[in-house]
PDB file of C-alpha atoms and ligand atoms in Angstrom:
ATOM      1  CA  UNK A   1     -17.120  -1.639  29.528  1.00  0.00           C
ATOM      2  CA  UNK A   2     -20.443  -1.390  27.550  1.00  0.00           C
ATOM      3  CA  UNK A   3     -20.773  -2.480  24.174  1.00  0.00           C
ATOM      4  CA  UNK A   4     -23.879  -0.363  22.877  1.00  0.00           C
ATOM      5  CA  UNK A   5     -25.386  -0.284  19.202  1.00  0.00           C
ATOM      6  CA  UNK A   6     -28.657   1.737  19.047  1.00  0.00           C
ATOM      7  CA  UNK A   7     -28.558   6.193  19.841  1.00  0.00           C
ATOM      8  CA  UNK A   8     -31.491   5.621  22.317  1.00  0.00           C
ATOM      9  CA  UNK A   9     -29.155   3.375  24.731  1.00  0.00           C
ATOM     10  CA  UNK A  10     -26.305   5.593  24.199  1.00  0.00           C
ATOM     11  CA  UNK A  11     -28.152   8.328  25.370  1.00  0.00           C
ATOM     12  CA  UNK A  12     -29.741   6.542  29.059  1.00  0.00           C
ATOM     13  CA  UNK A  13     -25.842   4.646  29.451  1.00  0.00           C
ATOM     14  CA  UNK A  14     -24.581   8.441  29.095  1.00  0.00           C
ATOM     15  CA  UNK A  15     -27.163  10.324  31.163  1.00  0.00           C
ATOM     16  CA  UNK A  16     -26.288   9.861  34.859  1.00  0.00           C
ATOM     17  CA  UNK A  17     -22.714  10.600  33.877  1.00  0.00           C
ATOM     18  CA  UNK A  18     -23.806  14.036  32.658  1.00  0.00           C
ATOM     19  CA  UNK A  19     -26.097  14.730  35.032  1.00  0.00           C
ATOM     20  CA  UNK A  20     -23.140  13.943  37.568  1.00  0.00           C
ATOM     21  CA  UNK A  21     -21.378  16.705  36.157  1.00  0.00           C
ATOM     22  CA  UNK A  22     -18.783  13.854  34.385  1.00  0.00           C
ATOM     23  CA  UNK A  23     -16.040  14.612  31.468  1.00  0.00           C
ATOM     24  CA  UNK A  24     -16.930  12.710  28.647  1.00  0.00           C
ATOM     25  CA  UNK A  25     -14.191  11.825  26.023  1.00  0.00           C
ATOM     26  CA  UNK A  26     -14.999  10.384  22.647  1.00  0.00           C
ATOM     27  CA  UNK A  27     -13.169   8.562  20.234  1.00  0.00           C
ATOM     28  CA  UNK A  28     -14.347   8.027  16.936  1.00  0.00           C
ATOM     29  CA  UNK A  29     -13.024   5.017  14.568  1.00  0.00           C
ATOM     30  CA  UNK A  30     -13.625   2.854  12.028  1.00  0.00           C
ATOM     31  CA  UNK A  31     -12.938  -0.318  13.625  1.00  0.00           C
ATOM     32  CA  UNK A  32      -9.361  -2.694  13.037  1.00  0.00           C
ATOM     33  CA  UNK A  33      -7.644  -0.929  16.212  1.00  0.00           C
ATOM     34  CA  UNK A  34      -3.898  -0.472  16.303  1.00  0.00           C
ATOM     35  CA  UNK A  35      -1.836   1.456  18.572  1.00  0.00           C
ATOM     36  CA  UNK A  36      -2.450   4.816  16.484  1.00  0.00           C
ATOM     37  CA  UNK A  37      -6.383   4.228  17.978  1.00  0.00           C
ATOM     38  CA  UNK A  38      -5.241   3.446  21.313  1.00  0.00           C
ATOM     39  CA  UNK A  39      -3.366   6.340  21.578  1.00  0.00           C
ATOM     40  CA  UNK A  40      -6.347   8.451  20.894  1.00  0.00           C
ATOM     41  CA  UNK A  41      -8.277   6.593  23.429  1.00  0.00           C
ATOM     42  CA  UNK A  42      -5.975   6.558  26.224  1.00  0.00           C
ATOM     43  CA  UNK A  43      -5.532  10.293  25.731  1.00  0.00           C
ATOM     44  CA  UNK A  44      -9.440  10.655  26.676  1.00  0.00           C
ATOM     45  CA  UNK A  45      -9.110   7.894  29.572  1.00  0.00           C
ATOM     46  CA  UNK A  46      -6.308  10.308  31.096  1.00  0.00           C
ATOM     47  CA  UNK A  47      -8.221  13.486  30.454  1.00  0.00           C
ATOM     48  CA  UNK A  48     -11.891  12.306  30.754  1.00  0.00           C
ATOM     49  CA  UNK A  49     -13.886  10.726  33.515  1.00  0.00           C
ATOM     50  CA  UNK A  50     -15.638   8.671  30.901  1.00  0.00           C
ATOM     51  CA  UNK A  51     -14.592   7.782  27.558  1.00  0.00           C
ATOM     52  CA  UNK A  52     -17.081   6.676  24.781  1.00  0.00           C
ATOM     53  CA  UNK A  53     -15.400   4.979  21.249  1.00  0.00           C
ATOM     54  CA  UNK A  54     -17.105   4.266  18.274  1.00  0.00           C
ATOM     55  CA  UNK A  55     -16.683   1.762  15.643  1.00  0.00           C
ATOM     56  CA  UNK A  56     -18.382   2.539  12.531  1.00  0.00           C
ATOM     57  CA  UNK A  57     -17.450   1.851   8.777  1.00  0.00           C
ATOM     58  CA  UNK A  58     -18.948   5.016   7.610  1.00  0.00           C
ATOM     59  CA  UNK A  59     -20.465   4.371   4.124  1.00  0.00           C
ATOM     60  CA  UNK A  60     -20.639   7.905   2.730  1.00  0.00           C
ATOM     61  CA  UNK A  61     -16.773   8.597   3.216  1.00  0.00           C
ATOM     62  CA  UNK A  62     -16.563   5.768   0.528  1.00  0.00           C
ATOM     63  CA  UNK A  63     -16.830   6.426  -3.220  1.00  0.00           C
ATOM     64  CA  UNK A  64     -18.334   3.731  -5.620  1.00  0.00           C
ATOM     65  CA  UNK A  65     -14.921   2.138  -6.322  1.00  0.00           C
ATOM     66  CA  UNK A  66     -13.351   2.635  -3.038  1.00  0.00           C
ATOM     67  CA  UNK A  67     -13.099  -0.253  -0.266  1.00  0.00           C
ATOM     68  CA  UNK A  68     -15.893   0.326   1.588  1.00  0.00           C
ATOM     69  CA  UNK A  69     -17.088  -3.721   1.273  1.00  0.00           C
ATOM     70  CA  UNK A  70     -13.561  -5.026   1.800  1.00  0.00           C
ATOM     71  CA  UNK A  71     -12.526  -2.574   4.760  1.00  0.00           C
ATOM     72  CA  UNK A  72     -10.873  -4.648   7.594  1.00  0.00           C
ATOM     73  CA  UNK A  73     -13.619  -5.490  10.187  1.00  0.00           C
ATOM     74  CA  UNK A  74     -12.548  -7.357  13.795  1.00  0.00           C
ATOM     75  CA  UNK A  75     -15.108  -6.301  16.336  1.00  0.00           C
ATOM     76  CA  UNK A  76     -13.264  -8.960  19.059  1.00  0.00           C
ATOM     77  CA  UNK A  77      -9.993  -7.942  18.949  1.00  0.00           C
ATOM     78  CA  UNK A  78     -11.152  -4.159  18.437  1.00  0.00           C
ATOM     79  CA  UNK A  79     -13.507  -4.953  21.884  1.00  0.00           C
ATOM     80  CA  UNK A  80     -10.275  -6.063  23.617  1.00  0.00           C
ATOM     81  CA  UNK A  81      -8.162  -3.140  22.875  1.00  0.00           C
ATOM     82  CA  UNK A  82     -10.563  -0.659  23.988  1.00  0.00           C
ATOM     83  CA  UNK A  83     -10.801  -2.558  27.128  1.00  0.00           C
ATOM     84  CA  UNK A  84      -7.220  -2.777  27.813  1.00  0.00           C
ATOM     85  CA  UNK A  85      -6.803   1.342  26.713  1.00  0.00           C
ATOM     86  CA  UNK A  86      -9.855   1.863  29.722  1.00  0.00           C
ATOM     87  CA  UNK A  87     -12.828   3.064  27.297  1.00  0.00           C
ATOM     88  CA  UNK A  88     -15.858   3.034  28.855  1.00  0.00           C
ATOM     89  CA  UNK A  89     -18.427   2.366  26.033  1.00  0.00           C
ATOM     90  CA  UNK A  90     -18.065   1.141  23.006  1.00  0.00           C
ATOM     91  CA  UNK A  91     -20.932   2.497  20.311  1.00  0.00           C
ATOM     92  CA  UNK A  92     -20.904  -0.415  17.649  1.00  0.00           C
ATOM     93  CA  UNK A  93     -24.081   0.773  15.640  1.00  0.00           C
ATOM     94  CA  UNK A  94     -25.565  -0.686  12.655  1.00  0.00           C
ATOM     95  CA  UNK A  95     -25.616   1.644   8.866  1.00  0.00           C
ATOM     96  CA  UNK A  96     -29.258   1.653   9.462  1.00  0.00           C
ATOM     97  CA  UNK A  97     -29.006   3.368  13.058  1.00  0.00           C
ATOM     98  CA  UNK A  98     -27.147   6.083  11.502  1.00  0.00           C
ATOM     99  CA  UNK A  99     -28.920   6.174   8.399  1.00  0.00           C
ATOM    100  CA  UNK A 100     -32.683   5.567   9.067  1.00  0.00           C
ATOM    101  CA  UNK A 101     -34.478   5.244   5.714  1.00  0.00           C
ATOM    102  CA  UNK A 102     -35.470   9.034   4.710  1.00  0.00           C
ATOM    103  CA  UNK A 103     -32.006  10.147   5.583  1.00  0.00           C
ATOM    104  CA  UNK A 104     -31.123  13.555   3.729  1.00  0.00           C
ATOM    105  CA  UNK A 105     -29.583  16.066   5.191  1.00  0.00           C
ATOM    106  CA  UNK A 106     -25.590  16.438   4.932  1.00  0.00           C
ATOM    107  CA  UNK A 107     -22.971  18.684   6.540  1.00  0.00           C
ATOM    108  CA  UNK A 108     -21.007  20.216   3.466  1.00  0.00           C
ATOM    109  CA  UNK A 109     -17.555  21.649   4.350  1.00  0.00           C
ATOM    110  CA  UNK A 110     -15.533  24.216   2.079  1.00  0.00           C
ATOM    111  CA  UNK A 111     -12.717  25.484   1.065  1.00  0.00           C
ATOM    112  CA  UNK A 112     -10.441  23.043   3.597  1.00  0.00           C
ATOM    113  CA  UNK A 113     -12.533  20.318   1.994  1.00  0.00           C
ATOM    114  CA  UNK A 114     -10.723  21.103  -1.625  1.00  0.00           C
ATOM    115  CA  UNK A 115      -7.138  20.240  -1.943  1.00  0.00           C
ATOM    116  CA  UNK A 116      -5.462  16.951  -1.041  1.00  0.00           C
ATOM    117  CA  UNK A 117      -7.894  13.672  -0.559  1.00  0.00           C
ATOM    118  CA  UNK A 118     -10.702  15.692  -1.516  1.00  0.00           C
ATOM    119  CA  UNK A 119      -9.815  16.889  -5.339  1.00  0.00           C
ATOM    120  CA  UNK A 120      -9.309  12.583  -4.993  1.00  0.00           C
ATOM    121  CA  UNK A 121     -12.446  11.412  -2.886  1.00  0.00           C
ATOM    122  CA  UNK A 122     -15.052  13.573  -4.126  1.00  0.00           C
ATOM    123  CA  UNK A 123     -17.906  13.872  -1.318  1.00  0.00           C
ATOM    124  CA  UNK A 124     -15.455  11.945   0.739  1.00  0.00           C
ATOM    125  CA  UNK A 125     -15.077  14.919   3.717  1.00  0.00           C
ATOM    126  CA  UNK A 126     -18.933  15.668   3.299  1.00  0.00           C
ATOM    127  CA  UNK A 127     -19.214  12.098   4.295  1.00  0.00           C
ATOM    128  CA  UNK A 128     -16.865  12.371   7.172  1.00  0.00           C
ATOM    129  CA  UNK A 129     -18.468  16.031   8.641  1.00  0.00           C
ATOM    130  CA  UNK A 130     -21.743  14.361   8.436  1.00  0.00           C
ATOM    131  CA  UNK A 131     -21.089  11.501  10.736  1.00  0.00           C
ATOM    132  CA  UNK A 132     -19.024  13.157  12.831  1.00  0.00           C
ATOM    133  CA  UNK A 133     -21.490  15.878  13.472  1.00  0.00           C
ATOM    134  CA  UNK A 134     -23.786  12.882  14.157  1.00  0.00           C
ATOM    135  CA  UNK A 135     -22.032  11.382  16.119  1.00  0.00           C
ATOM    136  CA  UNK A 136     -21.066  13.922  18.296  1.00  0.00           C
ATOM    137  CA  UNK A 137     -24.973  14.826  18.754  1.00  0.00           C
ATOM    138  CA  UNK A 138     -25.282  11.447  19.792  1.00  0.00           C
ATOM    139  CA  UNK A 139     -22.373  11.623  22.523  1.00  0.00           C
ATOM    140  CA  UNK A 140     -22.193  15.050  23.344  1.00  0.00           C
ATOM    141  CA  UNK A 141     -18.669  15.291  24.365  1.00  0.00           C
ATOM    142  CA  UNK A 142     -17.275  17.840  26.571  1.00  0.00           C
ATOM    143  CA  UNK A 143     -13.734  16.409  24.169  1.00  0.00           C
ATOM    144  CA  UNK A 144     -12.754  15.123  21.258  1.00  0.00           C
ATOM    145  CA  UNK A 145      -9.664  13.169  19.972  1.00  0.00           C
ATOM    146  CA  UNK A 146      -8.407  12.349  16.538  1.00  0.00           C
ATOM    147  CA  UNK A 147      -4.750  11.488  14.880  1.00  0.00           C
ATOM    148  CA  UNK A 148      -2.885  14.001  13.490  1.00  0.00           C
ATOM    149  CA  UNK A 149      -2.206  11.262  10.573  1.00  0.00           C
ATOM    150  CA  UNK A 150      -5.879  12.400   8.955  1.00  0.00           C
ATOM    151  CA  UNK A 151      -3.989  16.172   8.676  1.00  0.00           C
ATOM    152  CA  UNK A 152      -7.105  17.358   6.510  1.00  0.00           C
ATOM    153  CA  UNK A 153      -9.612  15.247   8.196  1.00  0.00           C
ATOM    154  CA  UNK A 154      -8.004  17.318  11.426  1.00  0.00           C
ATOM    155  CA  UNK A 155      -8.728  20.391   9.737  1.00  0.00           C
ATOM    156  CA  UNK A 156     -12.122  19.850   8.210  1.00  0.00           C
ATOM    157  CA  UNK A 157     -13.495  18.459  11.377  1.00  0.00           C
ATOM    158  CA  UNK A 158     -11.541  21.447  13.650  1.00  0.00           C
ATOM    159  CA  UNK A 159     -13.390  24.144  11.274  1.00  0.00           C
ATOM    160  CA  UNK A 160     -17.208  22.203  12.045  1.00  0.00           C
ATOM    161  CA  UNK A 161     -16.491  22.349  15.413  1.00  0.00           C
ATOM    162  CA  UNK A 162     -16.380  26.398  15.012  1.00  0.00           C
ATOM    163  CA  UNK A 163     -18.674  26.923  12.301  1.00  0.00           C
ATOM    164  CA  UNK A 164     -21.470  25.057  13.815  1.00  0.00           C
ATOM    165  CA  UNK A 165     -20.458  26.150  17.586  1.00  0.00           C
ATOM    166  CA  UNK A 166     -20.362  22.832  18.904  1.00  0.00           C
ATOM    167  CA  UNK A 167     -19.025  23.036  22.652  1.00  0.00           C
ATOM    168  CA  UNK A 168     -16.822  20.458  22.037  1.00  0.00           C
ATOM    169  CA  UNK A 169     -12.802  20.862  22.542  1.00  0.00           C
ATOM    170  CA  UNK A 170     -10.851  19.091  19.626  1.00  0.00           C
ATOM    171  CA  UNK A 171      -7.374  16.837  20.222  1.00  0.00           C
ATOM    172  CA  UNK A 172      -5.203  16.109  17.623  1.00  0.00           C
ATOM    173  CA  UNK A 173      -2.062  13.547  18.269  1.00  0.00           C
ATOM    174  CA  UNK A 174       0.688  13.316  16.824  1.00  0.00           C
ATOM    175  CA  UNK A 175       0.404   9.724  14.415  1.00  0.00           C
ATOM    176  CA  UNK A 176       1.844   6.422  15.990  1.00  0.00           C
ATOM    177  CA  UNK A 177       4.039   4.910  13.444  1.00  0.00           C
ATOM    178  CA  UNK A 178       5.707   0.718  13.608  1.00  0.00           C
ATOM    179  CA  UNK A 179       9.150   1.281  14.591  1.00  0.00           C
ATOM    180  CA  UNK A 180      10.713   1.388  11.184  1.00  0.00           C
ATOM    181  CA  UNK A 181       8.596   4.450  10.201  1.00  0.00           C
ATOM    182  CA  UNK A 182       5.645   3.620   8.704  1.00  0.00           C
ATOM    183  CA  UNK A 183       2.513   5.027   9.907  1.00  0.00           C
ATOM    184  CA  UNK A 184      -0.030   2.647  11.646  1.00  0.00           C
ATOM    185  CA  UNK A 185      -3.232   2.382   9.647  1.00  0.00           C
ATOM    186  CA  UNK A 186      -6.316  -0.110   9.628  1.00  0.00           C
ATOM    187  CA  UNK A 187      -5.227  -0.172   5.714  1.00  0.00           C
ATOM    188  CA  UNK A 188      -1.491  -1.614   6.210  1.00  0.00           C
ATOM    189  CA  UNK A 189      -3.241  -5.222   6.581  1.00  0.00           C
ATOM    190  CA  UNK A 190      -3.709  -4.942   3.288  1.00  0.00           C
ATOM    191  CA  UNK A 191      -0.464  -4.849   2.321  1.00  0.00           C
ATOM    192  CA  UNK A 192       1.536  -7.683   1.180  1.00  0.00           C
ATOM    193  CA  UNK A 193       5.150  -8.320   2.660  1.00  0.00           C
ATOM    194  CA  UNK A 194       6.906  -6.844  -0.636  1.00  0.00           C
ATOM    195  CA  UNK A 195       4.138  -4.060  -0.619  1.00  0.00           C
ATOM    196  CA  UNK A 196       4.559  -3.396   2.981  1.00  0.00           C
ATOM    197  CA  UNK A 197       8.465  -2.857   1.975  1.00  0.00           C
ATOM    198  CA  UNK A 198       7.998  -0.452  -0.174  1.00  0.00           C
ATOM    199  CA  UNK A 199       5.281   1.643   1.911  1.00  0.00           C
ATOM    200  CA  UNK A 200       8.187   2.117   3.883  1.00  0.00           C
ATOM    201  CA  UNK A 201       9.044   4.562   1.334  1.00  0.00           C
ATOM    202  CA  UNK A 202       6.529   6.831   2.085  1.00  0.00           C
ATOM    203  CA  UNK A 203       7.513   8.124   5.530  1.00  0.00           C
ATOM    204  CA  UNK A 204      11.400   7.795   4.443  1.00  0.00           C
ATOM    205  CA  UNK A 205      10.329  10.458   1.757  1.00  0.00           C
ATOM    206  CA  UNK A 206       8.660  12.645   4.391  1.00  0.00           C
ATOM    207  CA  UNK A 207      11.567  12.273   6.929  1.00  0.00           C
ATOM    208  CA  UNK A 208      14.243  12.934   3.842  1.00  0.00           C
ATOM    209  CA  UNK A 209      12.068  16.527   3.483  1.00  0.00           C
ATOM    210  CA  UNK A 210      11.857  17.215   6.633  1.00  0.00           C
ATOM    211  CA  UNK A 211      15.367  16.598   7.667  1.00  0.00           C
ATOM    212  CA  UNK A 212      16.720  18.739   4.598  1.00  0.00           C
ATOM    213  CA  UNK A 213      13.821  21.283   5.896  1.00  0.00           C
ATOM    214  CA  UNK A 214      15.648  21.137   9.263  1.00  0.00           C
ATOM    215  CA  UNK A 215      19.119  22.068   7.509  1.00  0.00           C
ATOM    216  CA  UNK A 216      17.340  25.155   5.934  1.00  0.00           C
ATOM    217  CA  UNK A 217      16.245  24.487   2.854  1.00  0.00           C
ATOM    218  CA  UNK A 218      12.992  26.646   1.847  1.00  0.00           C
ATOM    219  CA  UNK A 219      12.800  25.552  -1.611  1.00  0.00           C
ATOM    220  CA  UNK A 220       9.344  24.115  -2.240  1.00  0.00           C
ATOM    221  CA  UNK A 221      10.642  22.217  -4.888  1.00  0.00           C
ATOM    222  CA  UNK A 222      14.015  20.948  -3.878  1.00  0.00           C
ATOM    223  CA  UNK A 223      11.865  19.690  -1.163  1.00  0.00           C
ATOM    224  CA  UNK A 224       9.086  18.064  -2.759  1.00  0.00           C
ATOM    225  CA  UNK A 225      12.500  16.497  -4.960  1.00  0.00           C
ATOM    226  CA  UNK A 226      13.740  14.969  -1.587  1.00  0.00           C
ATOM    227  CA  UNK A 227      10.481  13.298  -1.023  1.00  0.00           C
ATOM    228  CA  UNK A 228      10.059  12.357  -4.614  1.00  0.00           C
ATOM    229  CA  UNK A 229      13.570  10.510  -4.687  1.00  0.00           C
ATOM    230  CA  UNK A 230      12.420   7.936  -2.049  1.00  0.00           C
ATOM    231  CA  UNK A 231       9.445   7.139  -3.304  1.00  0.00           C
ATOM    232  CA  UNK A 232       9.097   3.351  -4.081  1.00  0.00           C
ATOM    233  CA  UNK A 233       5.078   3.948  -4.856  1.00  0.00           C
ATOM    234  CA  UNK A 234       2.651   2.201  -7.858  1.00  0.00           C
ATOM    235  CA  UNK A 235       0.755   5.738  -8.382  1.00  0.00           C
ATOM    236  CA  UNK A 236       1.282   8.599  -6.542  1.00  0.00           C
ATOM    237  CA  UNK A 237      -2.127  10.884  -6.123  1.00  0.00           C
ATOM    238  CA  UNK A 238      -0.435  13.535  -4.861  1.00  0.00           C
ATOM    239  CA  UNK A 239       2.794  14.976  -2.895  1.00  0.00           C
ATOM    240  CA  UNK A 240       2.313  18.641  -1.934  1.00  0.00           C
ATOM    241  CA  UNK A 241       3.662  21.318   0.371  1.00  0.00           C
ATOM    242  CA  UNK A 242       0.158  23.425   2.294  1.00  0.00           C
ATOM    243  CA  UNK A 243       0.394  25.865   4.645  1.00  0.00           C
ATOM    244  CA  UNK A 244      -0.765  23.890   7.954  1.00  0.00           C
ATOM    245  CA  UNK A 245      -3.726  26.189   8.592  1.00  0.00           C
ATOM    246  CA  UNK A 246      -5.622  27.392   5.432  1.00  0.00           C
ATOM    247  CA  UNK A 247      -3.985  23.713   3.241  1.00  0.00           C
ATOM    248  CA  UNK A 248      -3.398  26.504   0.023  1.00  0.00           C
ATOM    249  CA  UNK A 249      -0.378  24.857  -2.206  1.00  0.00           C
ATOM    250  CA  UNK A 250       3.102  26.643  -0.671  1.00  0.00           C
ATOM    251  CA  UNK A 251       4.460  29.100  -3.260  1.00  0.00           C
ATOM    252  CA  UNK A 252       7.783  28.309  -4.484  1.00  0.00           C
ATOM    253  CA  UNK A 253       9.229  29.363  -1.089  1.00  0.00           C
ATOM    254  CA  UNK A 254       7.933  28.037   2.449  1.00  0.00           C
ATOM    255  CA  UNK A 255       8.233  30.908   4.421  1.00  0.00           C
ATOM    256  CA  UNK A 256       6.148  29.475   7.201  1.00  0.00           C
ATOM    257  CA  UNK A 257       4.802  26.321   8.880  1.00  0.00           C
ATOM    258  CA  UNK A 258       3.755  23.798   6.562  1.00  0.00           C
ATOM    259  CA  UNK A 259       2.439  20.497   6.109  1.00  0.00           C
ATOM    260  CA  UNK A 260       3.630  17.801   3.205  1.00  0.00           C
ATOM    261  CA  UNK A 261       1.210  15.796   2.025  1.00  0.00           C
ATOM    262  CA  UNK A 262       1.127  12.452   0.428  1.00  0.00           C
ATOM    263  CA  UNK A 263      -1.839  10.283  -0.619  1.00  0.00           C
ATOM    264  CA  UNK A 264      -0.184   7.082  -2.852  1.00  0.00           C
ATOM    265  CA  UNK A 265      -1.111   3.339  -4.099  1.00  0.00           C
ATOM    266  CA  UNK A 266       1.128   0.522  -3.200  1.00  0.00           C
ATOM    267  CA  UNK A 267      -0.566  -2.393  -5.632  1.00  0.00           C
ATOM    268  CA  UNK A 268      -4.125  -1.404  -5.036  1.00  0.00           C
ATOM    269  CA  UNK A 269      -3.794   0.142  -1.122  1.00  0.00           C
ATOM    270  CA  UNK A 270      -4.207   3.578  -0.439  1.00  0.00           C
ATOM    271  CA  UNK A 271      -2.138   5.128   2.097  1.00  0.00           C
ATOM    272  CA  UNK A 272      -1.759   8.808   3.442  1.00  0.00           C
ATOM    273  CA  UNK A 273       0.941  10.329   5.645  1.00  0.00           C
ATOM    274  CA  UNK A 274       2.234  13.515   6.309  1.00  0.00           C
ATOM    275  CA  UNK A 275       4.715  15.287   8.202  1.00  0.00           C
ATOM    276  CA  UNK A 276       4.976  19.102   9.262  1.00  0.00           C
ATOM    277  CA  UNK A 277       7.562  21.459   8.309  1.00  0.00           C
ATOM    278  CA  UNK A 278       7.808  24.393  11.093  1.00  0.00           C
TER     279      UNK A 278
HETATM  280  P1  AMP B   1      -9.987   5.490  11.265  1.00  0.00           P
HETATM  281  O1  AMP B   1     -10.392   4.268  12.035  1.00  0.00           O
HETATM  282  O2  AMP B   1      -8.984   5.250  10.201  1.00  0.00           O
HETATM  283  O3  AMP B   1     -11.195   6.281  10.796  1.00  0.00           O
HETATM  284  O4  AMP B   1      -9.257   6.430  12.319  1.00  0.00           O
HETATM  285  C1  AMP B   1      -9.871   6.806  13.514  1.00  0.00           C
HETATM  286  C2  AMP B   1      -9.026   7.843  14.201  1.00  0.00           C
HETATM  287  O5  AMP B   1      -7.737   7.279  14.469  1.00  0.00           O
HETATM  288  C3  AMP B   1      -8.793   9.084  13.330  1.00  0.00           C
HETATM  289  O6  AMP B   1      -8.811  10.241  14.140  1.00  0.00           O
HETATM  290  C4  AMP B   1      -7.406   8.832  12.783  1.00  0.00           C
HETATM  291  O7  AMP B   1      -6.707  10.014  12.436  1.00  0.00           O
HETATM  292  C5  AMP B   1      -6.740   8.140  13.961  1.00  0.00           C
HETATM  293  N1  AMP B   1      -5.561   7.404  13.509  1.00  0.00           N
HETATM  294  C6  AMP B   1      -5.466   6.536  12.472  1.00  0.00           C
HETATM  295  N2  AMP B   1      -4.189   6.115  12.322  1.00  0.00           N
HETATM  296  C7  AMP B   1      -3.460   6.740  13.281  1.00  0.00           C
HETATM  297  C8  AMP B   1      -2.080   6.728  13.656  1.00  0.00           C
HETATM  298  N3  AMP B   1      -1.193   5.993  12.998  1.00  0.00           N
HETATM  299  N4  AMP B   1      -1.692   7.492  14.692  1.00  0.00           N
HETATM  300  C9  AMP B   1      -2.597   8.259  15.374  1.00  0.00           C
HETATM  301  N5  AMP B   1      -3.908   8.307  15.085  1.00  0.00           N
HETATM  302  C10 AMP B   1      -4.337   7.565  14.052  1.00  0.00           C
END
């Protein structure tokens, strides 16, 4: 496995494997693997003949207040898991590799870009289109692969890839959650043992909606009231019922697939889930 930091060494380590005619699978990350990453990765190292993953703690998905400084960094352990899941190369770049001094030009996304996180992280999914697009200029995957826990992330990113025809087929898997339900994220270390107790909550909520869902109920709100009753939560940013393609705010009645959202702070930790209704 390669561990590579600047665009220009990407590019030659990547070269004879294109010119070969080779599948190349990329993984993009933030770094602080869990099995939620790996899962992504081994997906490409099954479907790919080479599989590239980067680890990069993208500063303009952050807003002023948010966590960009404190964000959970362990480049050895991360190094070892993408060894053991069969990656290839590693891109590990620097902020200044990806933003060069003069950087100015952004990849705006719309109306998918709206509801949810984004009324919350304002420029957040401009961030996140941005460095994706770059980064997939830098790799030039034939593949994709990202976790179906990021639902909006999914979609934004999904949409660039047709807007912008980028040749590039998009994976989304199904999130990897610890075995009592919560959903693996880089952001759980953060959590402390009575914290990490109560996120519990969060996926119980989802599973409570879902499960009445599965018995037939189509009420938006006795749904979102079956979530709501679980919750164990310091603030809740928002709980909400979107259609899982266009992410407008379900009428009163679901009367097709749909995704429930949550975005919520246990002590000062932001977490996201979501599960689908269909
Ligand atoms: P991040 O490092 O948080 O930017 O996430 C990198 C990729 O891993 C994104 O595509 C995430 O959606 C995905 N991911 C994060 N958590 C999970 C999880 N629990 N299950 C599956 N994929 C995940």
């Amino acid at each position: 496995m390669q561990i590579i930091s600047t665009v220009a060494e990407l590019r030659s380590a990547l070269a004879p494997h294109r010119l070969a005619g080779r599948r190349i699978g990329f993984v993009p990350t933030m770094g602080f693997l869990h099995a939620g990453h790996v899962s992504l990765i081994e997906a490409s190292v099954r479907a790919c003949d080479v599989t590239v993953v980067s680890i990069f703690v993208n500063p303009t998905q952050f807003g002023p207040k948010e966590d960009l400084s404190k964000y959970p960094r362990d480049v050895a352990r991360d190094e070892a898991a993408c060894r053991n899941a069969g990656a290839d190369i590693i891109f590990l770049p620097s902020v200044e590799e990806i933003y060069p001094p003069g950087f100015q030009t952004y990849v705006e996304p719309g109306s998918l870009a709206a509801p949810l996180c984004g009324a919350f992280r304002p420029g957040h999914f401009r961030g996140v289109a941005t460095v994706v697009a770059k980064l997939f200029n830098m790799v030039q995957p034939h593949a994709t692969y990202f976790g179906a826990k990021d639902f909006q992330q999914c979609a934004v990113v999904r949409q660039m890839i047709v807007d912008l025809n980028l040749p590039i087929e998009f994976h989304a898997l199904q999130t990897v959650r610890e075995s009592d339900g919560l959903a693996m994220s880089s952001r759980n270390a953060y959590l402390s043992v009575p914290d990490r107790a109560r996120a519990l909550s969060i996926s119980q909520g989802l599973l409570a909606a879902q499960a009445l869902h599965r018995q037939g109920e189509r009420s938006s709100a006795r749904l979102l009231d079956a979530a709501r009753a679980h919750l164990d939560v310091d603030s809740l940013q928002y709980l909400e019922l979107v259609d899982s393609v266009t992410l407008v705010a379900v009428g009163e009645t679901l009367d097709g697939p749909a995704a429930m959202c949550i975005a919520a702070f246990i002590g000062p930790t932001r977490l996201i889930d979501n599960a689908m209704l269909q």
